[in-house]
Short mmCIF file of C-alpha atoms in Angstrom, two decimals:
data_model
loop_
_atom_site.label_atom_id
_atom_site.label_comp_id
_atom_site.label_asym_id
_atom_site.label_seq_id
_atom_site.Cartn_x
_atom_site.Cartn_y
_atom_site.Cartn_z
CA UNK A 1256 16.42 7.10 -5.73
CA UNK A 1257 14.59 7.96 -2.41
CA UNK A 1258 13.25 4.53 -1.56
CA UNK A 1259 9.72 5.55 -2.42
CA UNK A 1260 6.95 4.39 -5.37
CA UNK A 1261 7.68 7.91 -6.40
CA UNK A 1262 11.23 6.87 -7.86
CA UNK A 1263 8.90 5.52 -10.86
CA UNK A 1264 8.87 8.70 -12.80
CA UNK A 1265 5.34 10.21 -13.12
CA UNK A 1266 4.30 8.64 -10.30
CA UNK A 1267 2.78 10.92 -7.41
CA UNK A 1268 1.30 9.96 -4.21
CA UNK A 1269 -0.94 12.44 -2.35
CA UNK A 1270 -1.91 12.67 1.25
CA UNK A 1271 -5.11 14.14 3.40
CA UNK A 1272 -6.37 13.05 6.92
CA UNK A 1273 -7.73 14.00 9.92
CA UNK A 1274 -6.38 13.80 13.17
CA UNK A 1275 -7.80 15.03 16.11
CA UNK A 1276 -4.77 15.39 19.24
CA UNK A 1277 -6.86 14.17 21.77
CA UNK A 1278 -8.30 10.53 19.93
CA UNK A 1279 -9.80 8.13 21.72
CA UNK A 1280 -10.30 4.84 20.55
CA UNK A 1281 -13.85 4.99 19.28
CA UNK A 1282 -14.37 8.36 19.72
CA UNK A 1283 -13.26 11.80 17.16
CA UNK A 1284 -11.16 11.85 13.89
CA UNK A 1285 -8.65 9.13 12.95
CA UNK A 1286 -9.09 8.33 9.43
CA UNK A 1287 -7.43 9.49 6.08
CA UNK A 1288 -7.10 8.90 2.43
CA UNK A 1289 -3.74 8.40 0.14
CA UNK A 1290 -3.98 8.80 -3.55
CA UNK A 1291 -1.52 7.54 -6.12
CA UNK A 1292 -1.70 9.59 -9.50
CA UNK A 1293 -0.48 8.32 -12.54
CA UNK A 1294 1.00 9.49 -16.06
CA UNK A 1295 -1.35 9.10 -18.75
CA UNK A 1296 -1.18 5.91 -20.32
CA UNK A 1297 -0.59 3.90 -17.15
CA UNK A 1298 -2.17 0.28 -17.77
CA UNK A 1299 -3.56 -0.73 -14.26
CA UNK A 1300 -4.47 -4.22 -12.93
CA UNK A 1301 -5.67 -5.77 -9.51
CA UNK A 1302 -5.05 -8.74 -7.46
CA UNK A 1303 -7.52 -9.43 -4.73
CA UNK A 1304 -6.55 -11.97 -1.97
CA UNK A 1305 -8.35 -11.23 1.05
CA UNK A 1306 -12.05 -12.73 2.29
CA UNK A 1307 -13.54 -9.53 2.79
CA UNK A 1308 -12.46 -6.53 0.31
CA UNK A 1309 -14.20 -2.96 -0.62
CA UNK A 1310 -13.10 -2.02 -3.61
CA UNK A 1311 -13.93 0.10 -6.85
CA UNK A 1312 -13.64 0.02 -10.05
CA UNK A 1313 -11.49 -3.68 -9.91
CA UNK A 1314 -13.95 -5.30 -12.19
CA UNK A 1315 -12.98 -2.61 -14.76
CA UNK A 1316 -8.96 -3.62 -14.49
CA UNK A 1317 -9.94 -7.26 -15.50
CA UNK A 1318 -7.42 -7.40 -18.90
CA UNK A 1319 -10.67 -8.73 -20.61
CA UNK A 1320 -12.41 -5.85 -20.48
CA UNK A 1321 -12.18 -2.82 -22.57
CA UNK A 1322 -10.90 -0.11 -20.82
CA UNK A 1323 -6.84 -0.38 -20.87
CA UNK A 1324 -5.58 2.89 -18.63
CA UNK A 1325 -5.58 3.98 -15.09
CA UNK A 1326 -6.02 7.59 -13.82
CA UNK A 1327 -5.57 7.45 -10.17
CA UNK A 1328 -5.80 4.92 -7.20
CA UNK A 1329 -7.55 5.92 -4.23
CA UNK A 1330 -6.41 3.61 -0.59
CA UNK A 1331 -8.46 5.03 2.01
CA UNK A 1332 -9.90 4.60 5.44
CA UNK A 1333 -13.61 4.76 6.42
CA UNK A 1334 -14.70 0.95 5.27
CA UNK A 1335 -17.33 1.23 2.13
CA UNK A 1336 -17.90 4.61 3.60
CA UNK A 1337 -14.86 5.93 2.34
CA UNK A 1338 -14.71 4.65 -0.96
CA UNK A 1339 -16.39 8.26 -1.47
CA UNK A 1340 -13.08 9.86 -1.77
CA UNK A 1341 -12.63 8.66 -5.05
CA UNK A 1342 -15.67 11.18 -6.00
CA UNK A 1343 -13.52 13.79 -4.72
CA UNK A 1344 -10.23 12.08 -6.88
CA UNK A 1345 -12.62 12.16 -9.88
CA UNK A 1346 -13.21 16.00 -9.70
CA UNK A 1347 -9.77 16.87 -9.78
CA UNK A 1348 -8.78 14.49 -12.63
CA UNK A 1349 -11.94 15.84 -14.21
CA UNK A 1350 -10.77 19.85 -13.63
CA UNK A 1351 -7.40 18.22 -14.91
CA UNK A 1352 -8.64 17.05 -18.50
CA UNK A 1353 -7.78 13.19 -17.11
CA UNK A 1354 -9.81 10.38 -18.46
CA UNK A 1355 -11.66 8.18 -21.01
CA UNK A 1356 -12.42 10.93 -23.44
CA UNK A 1357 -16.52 11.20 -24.37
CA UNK A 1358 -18.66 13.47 -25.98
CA UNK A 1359 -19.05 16.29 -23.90
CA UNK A 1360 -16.44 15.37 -21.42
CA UNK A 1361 -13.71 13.21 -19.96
CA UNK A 1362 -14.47 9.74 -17.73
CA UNK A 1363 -11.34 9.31 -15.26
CA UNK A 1364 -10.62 5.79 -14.45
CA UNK A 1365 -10.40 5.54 -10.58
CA UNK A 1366 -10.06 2.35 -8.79
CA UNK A 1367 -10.16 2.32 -5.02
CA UNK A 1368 -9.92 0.07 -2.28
CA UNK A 1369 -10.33 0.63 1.73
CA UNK A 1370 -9.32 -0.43 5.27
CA UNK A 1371 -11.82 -0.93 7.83
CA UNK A 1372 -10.66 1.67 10.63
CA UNK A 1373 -14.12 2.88 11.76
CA UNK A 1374 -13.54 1.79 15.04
CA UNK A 1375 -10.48 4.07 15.97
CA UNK A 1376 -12.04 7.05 15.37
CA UNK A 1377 -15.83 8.17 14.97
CA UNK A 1378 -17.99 5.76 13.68
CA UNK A 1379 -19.19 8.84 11.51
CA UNK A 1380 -16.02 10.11 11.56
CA UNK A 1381 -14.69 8.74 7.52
CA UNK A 1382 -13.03 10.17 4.03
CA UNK A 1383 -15.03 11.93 2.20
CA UNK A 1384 -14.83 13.60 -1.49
CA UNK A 1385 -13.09 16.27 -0.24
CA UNK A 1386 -10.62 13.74 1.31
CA UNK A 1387 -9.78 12.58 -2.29
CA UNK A 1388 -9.80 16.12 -3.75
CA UNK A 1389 -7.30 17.43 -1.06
CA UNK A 1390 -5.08 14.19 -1.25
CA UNK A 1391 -4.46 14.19 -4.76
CA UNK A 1392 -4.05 18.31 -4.58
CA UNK A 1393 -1.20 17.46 -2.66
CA UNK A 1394 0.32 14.55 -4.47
CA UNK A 1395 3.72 15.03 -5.71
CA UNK A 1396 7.16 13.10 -5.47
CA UNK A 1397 7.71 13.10 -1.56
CA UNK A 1398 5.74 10.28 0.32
CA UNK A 1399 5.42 10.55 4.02
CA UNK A 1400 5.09 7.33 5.50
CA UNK A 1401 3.72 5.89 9.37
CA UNK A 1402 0.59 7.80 10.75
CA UNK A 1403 -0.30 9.51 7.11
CA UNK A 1404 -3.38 9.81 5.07
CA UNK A 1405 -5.27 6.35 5.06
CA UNK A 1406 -2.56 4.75 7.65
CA UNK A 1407 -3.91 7.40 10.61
CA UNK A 1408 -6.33 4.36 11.60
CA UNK A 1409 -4.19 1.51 10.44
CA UNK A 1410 -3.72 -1.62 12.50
CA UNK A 1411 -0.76 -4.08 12.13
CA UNK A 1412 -2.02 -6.84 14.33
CA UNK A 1413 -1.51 -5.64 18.17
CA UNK A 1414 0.31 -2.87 17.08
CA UNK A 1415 -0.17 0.63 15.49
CA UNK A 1416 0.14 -0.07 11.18
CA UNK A 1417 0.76 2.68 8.72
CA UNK A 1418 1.58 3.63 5.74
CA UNK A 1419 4.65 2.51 4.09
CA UNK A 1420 6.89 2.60 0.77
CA UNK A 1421 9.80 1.19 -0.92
CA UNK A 1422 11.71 1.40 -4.39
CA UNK A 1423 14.61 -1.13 -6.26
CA UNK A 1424 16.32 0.00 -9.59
CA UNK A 1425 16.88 -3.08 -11.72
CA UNK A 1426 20.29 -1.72 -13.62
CA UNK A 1427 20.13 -5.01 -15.46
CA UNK A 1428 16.95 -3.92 -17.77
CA UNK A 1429 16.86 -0.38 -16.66
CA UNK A 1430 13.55 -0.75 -14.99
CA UNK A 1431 12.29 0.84 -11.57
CA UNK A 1432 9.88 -0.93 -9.54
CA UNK A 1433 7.95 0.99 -6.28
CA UNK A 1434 5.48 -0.07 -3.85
CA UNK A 1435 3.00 2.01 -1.07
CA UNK A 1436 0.95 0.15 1.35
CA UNK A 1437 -1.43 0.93 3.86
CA UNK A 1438 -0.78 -1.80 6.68
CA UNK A 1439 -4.27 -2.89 8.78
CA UNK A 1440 -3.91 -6.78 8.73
CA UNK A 1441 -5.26 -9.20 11.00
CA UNK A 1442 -1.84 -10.72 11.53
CA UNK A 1443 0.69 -9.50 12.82
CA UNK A 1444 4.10 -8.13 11.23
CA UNK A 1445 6.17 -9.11 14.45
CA UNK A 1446 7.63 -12.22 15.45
CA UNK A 1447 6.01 -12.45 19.24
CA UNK A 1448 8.72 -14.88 19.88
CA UNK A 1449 11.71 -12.70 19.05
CA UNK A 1450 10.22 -9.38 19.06
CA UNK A 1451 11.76 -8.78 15.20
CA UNK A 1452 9.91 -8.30 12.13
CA UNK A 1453 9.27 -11.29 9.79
CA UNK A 1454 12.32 -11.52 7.41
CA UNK A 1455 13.89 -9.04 9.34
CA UNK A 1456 16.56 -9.23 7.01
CA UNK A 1457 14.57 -7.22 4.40
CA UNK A 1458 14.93 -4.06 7.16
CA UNK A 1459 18.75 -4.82 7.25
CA UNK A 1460 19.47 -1.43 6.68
CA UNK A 1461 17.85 -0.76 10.17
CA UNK A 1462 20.42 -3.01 12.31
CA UNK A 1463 17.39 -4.82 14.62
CA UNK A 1464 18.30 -6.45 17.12
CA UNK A 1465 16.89 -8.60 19.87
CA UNK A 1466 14.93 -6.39 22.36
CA UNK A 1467 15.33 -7.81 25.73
CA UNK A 1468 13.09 -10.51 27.06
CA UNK A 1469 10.79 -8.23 28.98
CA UNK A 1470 9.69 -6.15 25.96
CA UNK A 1471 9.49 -9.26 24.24
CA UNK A 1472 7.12 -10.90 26.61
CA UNK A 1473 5.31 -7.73 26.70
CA UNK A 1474 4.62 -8.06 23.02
CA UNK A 1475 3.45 -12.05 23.65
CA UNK A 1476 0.77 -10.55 25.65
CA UNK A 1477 -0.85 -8.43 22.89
CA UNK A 1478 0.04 -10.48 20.36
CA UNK A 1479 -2.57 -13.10 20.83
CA UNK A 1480 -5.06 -10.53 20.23
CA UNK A 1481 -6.00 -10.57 16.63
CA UNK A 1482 -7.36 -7.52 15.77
CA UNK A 1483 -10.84 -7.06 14.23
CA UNK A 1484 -9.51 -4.10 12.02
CA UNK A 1485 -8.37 -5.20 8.99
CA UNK A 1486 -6.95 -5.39 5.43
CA UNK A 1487 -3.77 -4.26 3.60
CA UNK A 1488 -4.11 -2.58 0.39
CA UNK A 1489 -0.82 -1.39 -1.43
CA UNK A 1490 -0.27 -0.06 -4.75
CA UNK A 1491 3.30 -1.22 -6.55
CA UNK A 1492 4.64 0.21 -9.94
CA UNK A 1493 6.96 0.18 -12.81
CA UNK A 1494 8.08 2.26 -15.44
CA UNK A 1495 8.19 -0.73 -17.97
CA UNK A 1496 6.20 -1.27 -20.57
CA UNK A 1497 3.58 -4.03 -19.93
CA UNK A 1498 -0.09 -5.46 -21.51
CA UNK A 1499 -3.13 -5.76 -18.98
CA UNK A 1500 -2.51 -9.37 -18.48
CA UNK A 1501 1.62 -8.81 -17.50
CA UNK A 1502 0.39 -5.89 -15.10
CA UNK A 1503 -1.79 -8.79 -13.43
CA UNK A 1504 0.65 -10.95 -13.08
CA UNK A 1505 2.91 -8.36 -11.31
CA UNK A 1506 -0.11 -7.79 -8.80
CA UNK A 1507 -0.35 -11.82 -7.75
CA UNK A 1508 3.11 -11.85 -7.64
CA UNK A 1509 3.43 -8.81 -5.42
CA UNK A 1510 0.72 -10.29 -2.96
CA UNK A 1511 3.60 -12.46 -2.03
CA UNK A 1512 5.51 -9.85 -0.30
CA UNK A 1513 2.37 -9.64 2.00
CA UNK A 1514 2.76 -13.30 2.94
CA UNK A 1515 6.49 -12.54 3.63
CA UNK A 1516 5.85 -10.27 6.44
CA UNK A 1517 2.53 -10.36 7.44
CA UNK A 1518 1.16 -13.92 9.24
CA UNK A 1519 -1.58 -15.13 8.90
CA UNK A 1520 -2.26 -12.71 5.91
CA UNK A 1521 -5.23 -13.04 3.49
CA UNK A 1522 -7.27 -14.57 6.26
CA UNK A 1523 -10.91 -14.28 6.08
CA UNK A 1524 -11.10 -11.04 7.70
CA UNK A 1525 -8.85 -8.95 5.62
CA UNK A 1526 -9.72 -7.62 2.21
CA UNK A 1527 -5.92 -7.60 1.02
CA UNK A 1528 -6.00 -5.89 -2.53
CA UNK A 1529 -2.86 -4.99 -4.32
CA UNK A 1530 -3.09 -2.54 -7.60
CA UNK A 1531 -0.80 -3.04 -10.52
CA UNK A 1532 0.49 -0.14 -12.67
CA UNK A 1533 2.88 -0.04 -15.52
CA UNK A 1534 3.86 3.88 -16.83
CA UNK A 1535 4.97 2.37 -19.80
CA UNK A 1536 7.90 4.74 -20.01
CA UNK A 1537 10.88 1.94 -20.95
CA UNK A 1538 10.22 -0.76 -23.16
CA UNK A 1539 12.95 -3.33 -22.26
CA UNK A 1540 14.63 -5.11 -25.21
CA UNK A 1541 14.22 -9.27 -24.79
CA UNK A 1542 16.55 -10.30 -22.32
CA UNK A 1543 18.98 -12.82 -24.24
CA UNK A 1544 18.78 -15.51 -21.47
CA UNK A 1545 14.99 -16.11 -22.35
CA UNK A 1546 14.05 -19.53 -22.24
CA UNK A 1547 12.90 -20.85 -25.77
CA UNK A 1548 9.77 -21.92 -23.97
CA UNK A 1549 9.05 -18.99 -22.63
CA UNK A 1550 7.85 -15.46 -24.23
CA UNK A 1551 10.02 -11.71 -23.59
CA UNK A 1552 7.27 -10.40 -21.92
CA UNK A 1553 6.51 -13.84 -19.07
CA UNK A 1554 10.82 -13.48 -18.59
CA UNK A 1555 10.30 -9.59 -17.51
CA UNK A 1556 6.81 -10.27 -16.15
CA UNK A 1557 8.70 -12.29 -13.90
CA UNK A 1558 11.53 -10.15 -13.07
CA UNK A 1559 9.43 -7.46 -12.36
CA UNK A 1560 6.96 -9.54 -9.80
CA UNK A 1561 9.48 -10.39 -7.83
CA UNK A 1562 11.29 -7.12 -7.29
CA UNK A 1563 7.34 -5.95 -6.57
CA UNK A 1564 7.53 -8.66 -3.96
CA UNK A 1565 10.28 -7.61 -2.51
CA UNK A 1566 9.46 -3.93 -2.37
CA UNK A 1567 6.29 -4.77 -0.87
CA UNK A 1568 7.52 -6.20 1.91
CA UNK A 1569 9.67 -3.56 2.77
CA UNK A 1570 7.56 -1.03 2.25
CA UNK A 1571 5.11 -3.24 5.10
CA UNK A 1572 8.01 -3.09 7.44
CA UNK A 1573 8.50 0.84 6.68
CA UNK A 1574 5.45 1.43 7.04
CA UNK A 1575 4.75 -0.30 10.56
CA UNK A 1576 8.29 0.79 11.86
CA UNK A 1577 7.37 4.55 10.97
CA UNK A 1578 3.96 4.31 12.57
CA UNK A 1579 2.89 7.18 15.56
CA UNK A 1580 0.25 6.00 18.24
CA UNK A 1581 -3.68 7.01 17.78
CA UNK A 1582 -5.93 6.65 20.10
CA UNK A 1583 -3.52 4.72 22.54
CA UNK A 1584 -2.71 1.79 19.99
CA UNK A 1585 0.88 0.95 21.05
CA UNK A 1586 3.47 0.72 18.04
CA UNK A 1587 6.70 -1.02 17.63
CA UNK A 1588 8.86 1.43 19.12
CA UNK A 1589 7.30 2.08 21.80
CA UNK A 1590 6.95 -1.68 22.95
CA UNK A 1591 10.17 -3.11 21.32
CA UNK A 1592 12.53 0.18 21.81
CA UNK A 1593 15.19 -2.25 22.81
CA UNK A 1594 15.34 -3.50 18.95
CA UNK A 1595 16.80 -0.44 17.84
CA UNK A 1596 19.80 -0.14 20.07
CA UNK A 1597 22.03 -1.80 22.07
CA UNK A 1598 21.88 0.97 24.43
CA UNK A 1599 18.10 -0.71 25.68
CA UNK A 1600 19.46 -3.58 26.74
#
């Protein structure tokens, strides 16, 4: 296990951005794109919480509708804009022999959701196709995390967001569940009043502490400014077998590991969207605790939506914790050093 969505075999995550070294807010290249690939028959589903999403392709992941499996998911920068890297994802699936076979060709399933980051960088400055083709070119098992692919523009509230991952094995039902995230919210992921991360405890690992009360008060300065840039999109995953309408469930359920360490999250200025995908790969036997009430599959369903939850909100923290500056947007260690070591005090 390496504490990445990748620990769900046959998933791959993929990143391309831009970056230019001198970045000013507003002006040259700060954007990116991250691509999740997926094993074929990966059923896919979509939870949509936020008041102002861009998105692709989610209608399609309703489990009413007809088409069951999931390709790829694109989570890019660029607002509406960028939601043209999934062209570029496309092509390569395409060139791969991935998708809804046709007469006369293949139709790869490809939903995709964005951040709105135009203001970092170039207005003009966004993903395109090629974005998408060279992100999933380069997907493969090892997941960077901070200021990556579509985290190079990504705002956590008044500090710099990122991207982010996280992983549980659940030895109980031999299941693995994994979780990527691209952190722009509104709100913010720090506590302004104690300079720690919301549930903290889920970054235990870490051993915060306290910063001192001048790096704290420092952060109470910017933390009053909500920032304009917006939306958290994330991508969690199991290797369990699961129908359409389980794989939905798992996506609301996840969503709650966004209200864990985000606040406010799902405000009207975020377009938090959270993609569901099941591999398929174990089919779990019925636990034996199952209420009579209550079906097999709504007992793992369960199970599984939490440890999403959970994963989600660590892979939030990761991915805010990991996070370099970009056009002079100040990040957690560099305001809060002091929670990383006794030595600041």
């Amino acid at each position: 296990m390496t504490g990445a969505i990748t620990d769900v075999s046959g998933i791959f995550v993929g990143h391309h951005h831009r970056l230019d070294d001198d970045a000013e807010l507003g002006a040259g290249w700060a954007c990116g794109t991250t691509v999740v690939l997926t094993p074929p028959g990966t059923v896919g589903a979509v939870d949509v919480r936020g008041g102002a999403p861009g998105t692709r392709e989610t209608d399609l992941l309703d489990p009413a509708n007809s088409v069951r499996y999931v390709d790829a998911v694109v989570l890019t920068g660029g607002s509406a804009y960028g939601l043209a890297a999934a062209d570029g994802v496309m092509t390569w699936l395409e060139q791969h022999d991935r998708g809804v076979v046709m007469d006369g060709g293949v139709v790869p399933i490809v939903p995709a959701a964005v951040i709105f980051d135009l203001p970092v960088g170039g207005w003009q400055c966004r993903p395109t196709a090629e974005f998408g083709y060279a992100a999933a070119e380069a997907a493969g098992i090892d997941v960077a995390t901070g200021t990556v692919g579509a985290g190079v523009g990504a705002r956590a509230g008044a500090l710099k967001g990122g991207v982010g991952t996280a992983s549980v094995r659940l030895d109980d039902i031999g299941v693995t569940v994994g979780a990527i995230v691209v952190v722009n919210s509104a709100g913010n992921v720090v506590d302004p009043a104690t300079g720690l991360p919301w549930m903290a405890e889920f970054v235990a690992e870490l051993n915060l502490v306290a910063p001192p009360a001048d790096q704290i008060s420092a952060l109470s300065e910017r933390a009053d400014e909500m920032s304009v840039l917006n939306t958290t999109i994330a991508v969690v995953a199991t290797d369990a077998l699961l129908s359409p309408a389980a794989c939905r469930r798992v996506a609301v359920a996840a969503q709650d590991g966004l209200a864990r360490t985000i606040r406010p999250s799902h405000t009207p200025l975020d377009g938090d969207s959270v993609f569901a995908l099941a591999t398929g790969a174990v089919e779990v036997e019925p636990p034996s605790d199952t209420p009579a009430a209550m079906s097999p599959e709504t007992k793992l369903t369960t199970v599984i939506g939490a440890a999403a939850a959970d994963c989600l909100a660590r892979a939030v923290l990761a991915g805010v914790l990991a996070a370099e500056s970009v056009a002079g947007i100040p990040t957690y260690r560099g305001v809060l050093p002091g929670a990383f070591s006794d030595d600041a005090h």
